[in-house]
């Protein structure tokens, strides 16, 4: 049987999650993303719109920023995302943003079962954090394919491919969608 050439490319499907069991994790979209020369700049407009929709449903939002930016102007969340004071920022010193325990504490205090993971880079923070979320912590992980990006198409596609082949059924915890097709439903809905 001939081997498949190229990575698995999951097709985005509409996803509905309970607003009271879901959180948005915004990975590494710091002030650097205000520069149009940065790849993460491309995420600013669509994510700003999506985050407003999530806020209207009172879905918790948490941001991560690379630890090495602390004490510099780059430690701030990108302004186009319109972060609220009630939306925490954490600075884990790892590609896996669960490192240090702050992210898991935030999620468990709120009874979160579903994570919508957005940010940059797909092959770094998104890959490591989402893999831990599904495999170690047992979350259902929603990845809007238009809410994550990388420096190259290869890096982006290979990272997405990795989610589709994780062992021990972890790959079944990943749901690929688009920002516009994520629906939030109320507890009784």
Tab-separated table of N, CA and C in Angstrom, residues 15-22 57 59 114 182-189:
chain	number	residue	atom	x	y	z
A	15	UNK	N	-18.321	23.854	15.243
A	15	UNK	CA	-18.179	23.328	16.599
A	15	UNK	C	-19.086	24.142	17.519
A	16	UNK	N	-19.806	23.442	18.378
A	16	UNK	CA	-20.615	24.101	19.400
A	16	UNK	C	-20.102	23.665	20.762
A	17	UNK	N	-19.828	24.642	21.626
A	17	UNK	CA	-19.325	24.372	22.973
A	17	UNK	C	-20.192	25.109	23.987
A	18	UNK	N	-20.291	24.551	25.176
A	18	UNK	CA	-21.035	25.197	26.257
A	18	UNK	C	-20.229	26.386	26.762
A	19	UNK	N	-20.853	27.556	26.786
A	19	UNK	CA	-20.129	28.764	27.183
A	19	UNK	C	-19.589	28.677	28.611
A	20	UNK	N	-20.295	28.010	29.518
A	20	UNK	CA	-19.862	27.917	30.911
A	20	UNK	C	-18.793	26.840	31.144
A	21	UNK	N	-18.474	26.040	30.144
A	21	UNK	CA	-17.448	24.991	30.261
A	21	UNK	C	-16.268	25.241	29.336
A	22	UNK	N	-16.197	26.438	28.780
A	22	UNK	CA	-15.204	26.739	27.749
A	22	UNK	C	-14.367	27.940	28.155
A	57	UNK	N	-20.616	36.381	25.455
A	57	UNK	CA	-21.153	35.146	26.058
A	57	UNK	C	-20.507	34.850	27.416
A	59	UNK	N	-17.454	34.084	28.117
A	59	UNK	CA	-16.489	32.989	28.072
A	59	UNK	C	-15.155	33.535	28.586
A	114	UNK	N	-13.534	22.570	27.826
A	114	UNK	CA	-13.204	22.824	26.422
A	114	UNK	C	-12.294	24.035	26.313
A	182	UNK	N	-17.490	28.675	15.271
A	182	UNK	CA	-17.548	28.283	16.685
A	182	UNK	C	-18.812	28.895	17.259
A	183	UNK	N	-19.652	28.039	17.834
A	183	UNK	CA	-20.891	28.493	18.456
A	183	UNK	C	-20.819	28.217	19.946
A	184	UNK	N	-21.315	29.161	20.715
A	184	UNK	CA	-21.404	28.994	22.167
A	184	UNK	C	-22.864	28.770	22.517
A	185	UNK	N	-23.117	27.757	23.348
A	185	UNK	CA	-24.490	27.514	23.783
A	185	UNK	C	-24.557	27.673	25.288
A	186	UNK	N	-25.714	28.087	25.768
A	186	UNK	CA	-25.926	28.265	27.185
A	186	UNK	C	-26.076	26.912	27.870
A	187	UNK	N	-25.931	26.926	29.172
A	187	UNK	CA	-26.001	25.682	29.965
A	187	UNK	C	-27.254	24.873	29.675
A	188	UNK	N	-28.364	25.526	29.515
A	188	UNK	CA	-29.623	24.815	29.269
A	188	UNK	C	-29.927	24.660	27.782
A	189	UNK	N	-29.010	25.132	26.903
A	189	UNK	CA	-29.312	25.152	25.475
A	189	UNK	C	-28.810	24.060	24.706
